[in-house]
Short mmCIF file of C-alpha atoms in Angstrom, two decimals:
data_model
loop_
_atom_site.label_atom_id
_atom_site.label_comp_id
_atom_site.label_asym_id
_atom_site.label_seq_id
_atom_site.Cartn_x
_atom_site.Cartn_y
_atom_site.Cartn_z
CA MET A 1050 8.96 -27.02 -8.84
CA ALA A 1051 9.79 -23.57 -7.41
CA SER A 1052 12.95 -21.97 -8.73
CA SER A 1053 15.43 -20.16 -6.49
CA PRO A 1054 15.90 -16.39 -6.61
CA ASP A 1055 19.13 -14.82 -7.83
CA PRO A 1056 21.82 -15.77 -5.26
CA GLU A 1057 23.05 -12.17 -5.43
CA VAL A 1058 19.71 -10.83 -4.18
CA ASP A 1059 20.10 -9.25 -0.72
CA LEU A 1060 17.03 -10.37 1.23
CA CYS A 1061 17.61 -7.50 3.68
CA LYS A 1062 16.67 -5.14 0.82
CA ILE A 1063 13.50 -7.01 -0.18
CA PRO A 1064 10.47 -5.42 1.58
CA LEU A 1065 8.07 -7.65 3.45
CA ILE A 1066 5.35 -6.82 0.93
CA ALA A 1067 7.05 -9.35 -1.37
CA LEU A 1068 5.62 -12.21 0.73
CA ASN A 1069 2.25 -13.37 -0.56
CA MET A 1070 -0.70 -14.62 1.48
CA SER A 1071 0.23 -18.31 1.22
CA VAL A 1072 3.56 -17.74 3.01
CA ARG A 1073 1.91 -15.55 5.65
CA LYS A 1074 -0.73 -18.20 6.32
CA SER A 1075 1.95 -20.87 6.59
CA LEU A 1076 3.85 -18.73 9.10
CA GLY A 1077 0.62 -18.52 11.11
CA LEU A 1078 0.29 -22.29 11.17
CA TYR A 1079 3.72 -22.51 12.81
CA LEU A 1080 3.57 -19.50 15.12
CA ASN A 1081 -0.09 -18.99 16.11
CA PRO A 1082 -0.40 -22.02 18.43
CA ARG A 1083 0.83 -21.21 21.95
CA ASN A 1084 3.93 -23.28 22.57
CA ALA A 1085 5.58 -23.88 25.94
CA VAL A 1086 8.80 -25.12 24.34
CA ALA A 1087 9.37 -23.34 21.02
CA ALA A 1088 8.99 -19.61 20.43
CA ASP A 1089 5.56 -18.55 19.12
CA TRP A 1090 4.16 -15.33 17.60
CA MET A 1091 4.41 -13.49 20.93
CA THR A 1092 8.17 -13.95 21.09
CA VAL A 1093 8.51 -12.84 17.47
CA ALA A 1094 6.36 -9.74 18.14
CA GLU A 1095 8.50 -8.81 21.14
CA VAL A 1096 11.72 -9.00 19.09
CA MET A 1097 10.01 -6.90 16.39
CA GLY A 1098 9.57 -4.15 18.99
CA PHE A 1099 5.88 -4.42 19.92
CA SER A 1100 4.97 -3.41 23.47
CA TYR A 1101 3.35 -5.65 26.09
CA LEU A 1102 -0.07 -3.97 25.67
CA GLU A 1103 0.10 -4.26 21.88
CA ILE A 1104 0.92 -7.96 22.12
CA LYS A 1105 -1.96 -8.53 24.55
CA ASN A 1106 -4.35 -6.86 22.10
CA TYR A 1107 -3.17 -9.15 19.31
CA GLU A 1108 -4.34 -12.16 21.37
CA THR A 1109 -7.92 -11.45 20.26
CA CYS A 1110 -7.04 -11.80 16.55
CA ASN A 1111 -7.86 -14.96 14.63
CA ASN A 1112 -4.45 -14.82 12.96
CA SER A 1113 -2.11 -13.02 15.34
CA THR A 1114 0.95 -13.75 13.19
CA GLY A 1115 -0.67 -12.20 10.11
CA LYS A 1116 -1.61 -9.05 12.06
CA ILE A 1117 1.84 -8.45 13.50
CA LEU A 1118 3.39 -8.91 10.04
CA GLU A 1119 1.02 -6.31 8.56
CA ASP A 1120 1.60 -3.82 11.37
CA TRP A 1121 5.37 -4.37 11.46
CA GLN A 1122 5.44 -3.79 7.71
CA ALA A 1123 3.53 -0.51 8.13
CA ARG A 1124 5.49 0.94 11.05
CA CYS A 1125 9.05 -0.29 10.62
CA GLY A 1126 11.43 1.02 7.98
CA ASP A 1127 13.56 -2.14 8.01
CA ALA A 1128 10.70 -4.65 7.78
CA THR A 1129 12.31 -6.82 5.14
CA VAL A 1130 12.30 -10.51 4.26
CA GLY A 1131 15.90 -10.81 5.45
CA LYS A 1132 15.08 -9.17 8.79
CA LEU A 1133 12.13 -11.55 9.30
CA LEU A 1134 14.32 -14.60 8.65
CA SER A 1135 16.92 -13.18 11.04
CA ILE A 1136 14.29 -12.76 13.78
CA LEU A 1137 12.98 -16.30 13.31
CA THR A 1138 16.53 -17.62 13.56
CA GLU A 1139 17.22 -15.45 16.61
CA VAL A 1140 14.22 -16.86 18.52
CA GLY A 1141 15.23 -20.41 17.68
CA ARG A 1142 12.70 -21.17 14.93
CA LYS A 1143 15.14 -22.40 12.31
CA ASP A 1144 12.60 -25.13 11.59
CA VAL A 1145 10.19 -22.50 10.25
CA VAL A 1146 12.93 -20.91 8.12
CA GLU A 1147 14.01 -24.25 6.66
CA ASP A 1148 10.48 -25.49 5.95
CA LEU A 1149 9.22 -22.27 4.37
CA ARG A 1150 12.40 -21.14 2.63
CA PRO A 1151 11.39 -22.62 -0.78
CA GLN A 1152 8.08 -20.71 -0.68
CA ILE A 1153 9.80 -17.53 0.48
CA ASP A 1154 12.46 -17.81 -2.24
CA GLU A 1155 9.73 -18.24 -4.85
CA ASP A 1156 7.89 -15.12 -3.65
CA VAL A 1157 11.15 -13.14 -3.70
CA ARG A 1158 11.88 -14.36 -7.22
CA LYS A 1159 8.44 -13.25 -8.43
CA TYR A 1160 8.81 -9.88 -6.69
CA CYS A 1161 12.21 -9.25 -8.32
CA GLU A 1162 10.85 -10.27 -11.72
CA CYS A 1163 7.96 -7.85 -11.30
CA LEU A 1164 10.35 -5.00 -10.47
CA LYS A 1165 12.50 -5.89 -13.46
CA LYS A 1166 9.51 -5.83 -15.81
CA LYS A 1167 8.45 -2.42 -14.50
CA ALA A 1168 11.97 -1.07 -15.07
CA GLU A 1169 12.22 -2.36 -18.64
CA PRO A 1170 10.29 -0.65 -21.45
CA PRO A 1171 7.84 -3.02 -23.13
CA VAL A 1172 8.85 -4.50 -26.45
CA GLN A 1173 6.42 -3.18 -29.04
CA VAL A 1174 6.10 -3.92 -32.71
CA PRO A 1175 5.26 -0.80 -34.72
CA GLU A 1176 1.84 -0.94 -36.31
CA VAL A 1177 2.06 -1.80 -39.99
CA ASP A 1178 0.22 0.64 -42.20
CA SER A 1179 0.29 0.74 -46.01
CA CYS A 1180 0.16 4.54 -46.15
CA PHE A 1181 1.49 6.35 -43.08
CA PRO A 1182 3.46 5.32 -39.98
CA VAL A 1183 1.34 5.40 -36.85
CA SER A 1184 2.90 6.19 -33.46
CA GLU A 1185 1.51 5.03 -30.12
CA PRO A 1186 0.49 7.82 -27.68
CA SER A 1187 2.72 7.81 -24.59
CA GLY A 1188 0.46 9.84 -22.28
CA ILE A 1189 -1.48 8.17 -19.47
CA THR A 1190 -3.53 11.12 -18.16
CA LEU A 1191 -5.75 13.67 -19.86
CA GLU A 1192 -3.32 16.58 -19.56
CA ASP A 1193 -0.16 14.63 -20.42
CA ASN A 1194 2.06 16.08 -23.11
CA PRO A 1195 3.87 13.08 -24.68
CA LYS A 1196 6.66 15.37 -25.88
CA GLY A 1197 6.94 17.41 -22.69
CA THR A 1198 6.72 17.19 -18.89
CA PRO A 1199 4.26 14.56 -17.60
CA GLU A 1200 1.22 15.75 -15.66
CA LEU A 1201 1.91 15.94 -11.91
CA PHE A 1202 -0.54 15.91 -8.98
CA ASP A 1203 -0.66 16.88 -5.33
CA ALA A 1204 -2.42 13.65 -4.36
CA PHE A 1205 -3.61 10.32 -5.73
CA ILE A 1206 -7.11 9.48 -4.47
CA CYS A 1207 -7.53 5.82 -3.50
CA TYR A 1208 -11.25 5.00 -3.45
CA CYS A 1209 -13.84 2.43 -4.49
CA GLN A 1210 -16.83 3.13 -6.73
CA SER A 1211 -19.35 3.27 -3.89
CA ASP A 1212 -17.45 6.23 -2.38
CA LEU A 1213 -17.44 8.28 -5.58
CA ASN A 1214 -19.93 10.86 -4.24
CA PHE A 1215 -17.53 11.75 -1.44
CA VAL A 1216 -14.69 11.99 -3.99
CA HIS A 1217 -16.83 14.51 -5.93
CA GLU A 1218 -17.19 16.55 -2.74
CA MET A 1219 -13.43 16.33 -2.21
CA ILE A 1220 -12.87 17.71 -5.71
CA GLN A 1221 -15.18 20.65 -4.98
CA LYS A 1222 -13.58 21.46 -1.61
CA LEU A 1223 -9.92 21.03 -2.56
CA GLU A 1224 -9.66 21.82 -6.29
CA GLN A 1225 -12.39 24.38 -6.83
CA THR A 1226 -11.55 26.62 -3.85
CA ASP A 1227 -8.62 28.79 -2.83
CA PHE A 1228 -6.61 25.66 -2.00
CA ARG A 1229 -6.34 24.95 -5.76
CA LEU A 1230 -4.97 21.46 -5.22
CA LYS A 1231 -4.58 19.07 -8.14
CA LEU A 1232 -6.01 15.62 -7.40
CA CYS A 1233 -5.54 12.46 -9.43
CA VAL A 1234 -8.92 10.72 -9.67
CA PHE A 1235 -8.53 7.55 -11.71
CA ASP A 1236 -11.98 7.55 -13.35
CA ARG A 1237 -11.63 11.20 -14.33
CA ASP A 1238 -7.97 11.70 -15.18
CA VAL A 1239 -6.55 8.42 -16.52
CA LEU A 1240 -6.75 7.51 -20.20
CA PRO A 1241 -8.11 4.03 -21.05
CA GLY A 1242 -6.20 1.34 -22.88
CA SER A 1243 -3.18 0.55 -20.67
CA CYS A 1244 -2.43 -1.89 -17.85
CA VAL A 1245 -4.20 -0.70 -14.70
CA TRP A 1246 -1.48 -1.88 -12.29
CA THR A 1247 1.36 -0.33 -14.31
CA ILE A 1248 -0.42 3.02 -14.59
CA THR A 1249 -1.37 3.03 -10.91
CA SER A 1250 2.23 2.32 -9.82
CA GLU A 1251 3.54 5.08 -12.10
CA LEU A 1252 1.06 7.64 -10.75
CA ILE A 1253 1.57 6.84 -7.07
CA GLU A 1254 5.36 6.61 -7.18
CA LYS A 1255 6.34 9.31 -9.70
CA ARG A 1256 3.42 11.63 -10.38
CA CYS A 1257 1.74 12.25 -6.99
CA LYS A 1258 3.26 13.76 -3.82
CA ARG A 1259 0.70 12.17 -1.48
CA MET A 1260 -2.09 9.59 -1.48
CA VAL A 1261 -5.48 10.07 0.18
CA VAL A 1262 -7.05 6.75 1.15
CA VAL A 1263 -10.85 6.90 1.45
CA ILE A 1264 -11.62 4.24 4.05
CA SER A 1265 -15.03 2.52 4.13
CA ASP A 1266 -16.49 -0.96 4.49
CA GLU A 1267 -16.43 -1.27 0.71
CA TYR A 1268 -12.75 -0.21 0.59
CA LEU A 1269 -11.87 -3.29 2.65
CA ASP A 1270 -13.28 -5.54 -0.09
CA SER A 1271 -11.53 -3.79 -2.98
CA ASP A 1272 -8.50 -5.56 -4.51
CA ALA A 1273 -7.51 -2.37 -6.35
CA CYS A 1274 -7.54 -0.29 -3.15
CA ASP A 1275 -5.59 -2.98 -1.32
CA PHE A 1276 -2.89 -2.97 -4.01
CA GLN A 1277 -2.68 0.84 -4.10
CA THR A 1278 -2.40 1.14 -0.32
CA LYS A 1279 0.26 -1.56 0.09
CA PHE A 1280 2.25 -0.23 -2.87
CA ALA A 1281 2.28 3.30 -1.39
CA LEU A 1282 3.28 1.92 2.03
CA SER A 1283 6.16 0.03 0.44
CA LEU A 1284 7.48 3.37 -0.87
CA CYS A 1285 7.53 4.96 2.59
CA PRO A 1286 8.04 2.30 5.31
CA GLY A 1287 6.87 3.54 8.68
CA ALA A 1288 5.10 6.48 6.96
CA ARG A 1289 8.15 8.65 7.61
CA SER A 1290 7.43 10.85 4.59
CA LYS A 1291 3.73 11.25 5.49
CA ARG A 1292 2.84 9.95 2.04
CA LEU A 1293 -0.48 8.31 3.04
CA ILE A 1294 -3.43 10.18 4.56
CA PRO A 1295 -6.37 7.95 5.61
CA VAL A 1296 -9.81 9.57 5.46
CA VAL A 1297 -12.97 8.20 7.09
CA TYR A 1298 -16.14 9.93 5.89
CA LYS A 1299 -18.91 7.61 7.11
CA THR A 1300 -19.50 5.18 9.97
CA MET A 1301 -17.95 1.76 9.46
CA THR A 1302 -19.27 -1.62 10.61
CA LYS A 1303 -16.00 -3.44 9.89
CA PRO A 1304 -12.71 -2.97 11.77
CA PHE A 1305 -10.39 -0.20 10.61
CA PRO A 1306 -7.52 -1.71 8.54
CA SER A 1307 -4.69 -2.54 10.93
CA ILE A 1308 -2.07 -1.73 8.30
CA LEU A 1309 -3.08 1.97 8.55
CA ARG A 1310 -3.87 2.32 12.22
CA PHE A 1311 -0.47 3.87 13.01
CA LEU A 1312 -1.26 6.87 10.77
CA THR A 1313 -3.13 10.00 11.85
CA ILE A 1314 -6.67 9.91 10.42
CA CYS A 1315 -8.84 12.68 8.96
CA ASP A 1316 -12.24 11.74 10.38
CA TYR A 1317 -15.26 13.35 8.69
CA THR A 1318 -17.68 11.59 11.08
CA ARG A 1319 -16.53 13.45 14.19
CA PRO A 1320 -18.97 16.10 15.55
CA LEU A 1321 -16.77 19.02 14.49
CA PRO A 1322 -17.23 21.82 11.92
CA THR A 1323 -16.69 20.33 8.46
CA SER A 1324 -14.50 23.30 7.54
CA TRP A 1325 -11.91 22.07 10.06
CA PHE A 1326 -11.80 18.72 8.26
CA TRP A 1327 -11.16 20.22 4.83
CA VAL A 1328 -8.57 22.72 6.11
CA ARG A 1329 -6.62 19.95 7.89
CA LEU A 1330 -6.71 17.73 4.82
CA ALA A 1331 -5.72 20.57 2.47
CA LYS A 1332 -2.84 21.70 4.68
CA ALA A 1333 -1.52 18.12 4.86
CA LEU A 1334 -1.58 17.86 1.07
CA LEU A 1335 0.10 21.25 0.65
CA GLN A 1336 3.13 20.18 2.69
CA PRO A 1337 6.36 20.11 0.62
#
């Protein structure tokens, strides 16, 4: 049986990213079918602020409700669970709110618990040694000084293993030139032995000014890339701080991720001098 979230939790402060796929699919079951009587996904999209042409384009999607939720989450700074429930109530779909509220409350509870765990230091038992006390290293990257300032970066590079050759080229063009940028490349810079998700969240939120997302067909199948992208988006709703920079370096056969389509792209595949590409990317990362 699902437990309720803290009654003091303000749902208008819980970002939409807290809702898992099961809730989003259930919303689609209610809203995707065209309905002459009750409001459907089109009405919800209109209240969310989507234009007529945008709504018409969503008609071709298999799950129109899921797409508008992703895009609303990416472009709107107040895309929260509370705002979604308010919109559903406004368009007269209290039945959806009432039926799905237990699932939504459970997702919110899990999200709040996750935030609480990240905020609390882990409870550790000191290692027992018969001769000398042993302390755990607190650094997470190669250049970390556990007793001093943590290592900081200009950008976190979100990529999958099949795109590693392009990441190597990025290192050469941005770090080993006059730009002298400092990139965080997980396989190169992060020390082994700690929780991947905890380290990734720490690096993206506190250690890196920007995040470069290397988009490819393989990226779309990567759970790690999906987590990194959505986590970064949750830190800057609507991309108002220009935190994410999508990069396309080879032709794709799959659709570009809709969650990023509102951001300006650095496209390596365009028939332009490659120097223009690297200068644009470098200048974006050098912004304060």
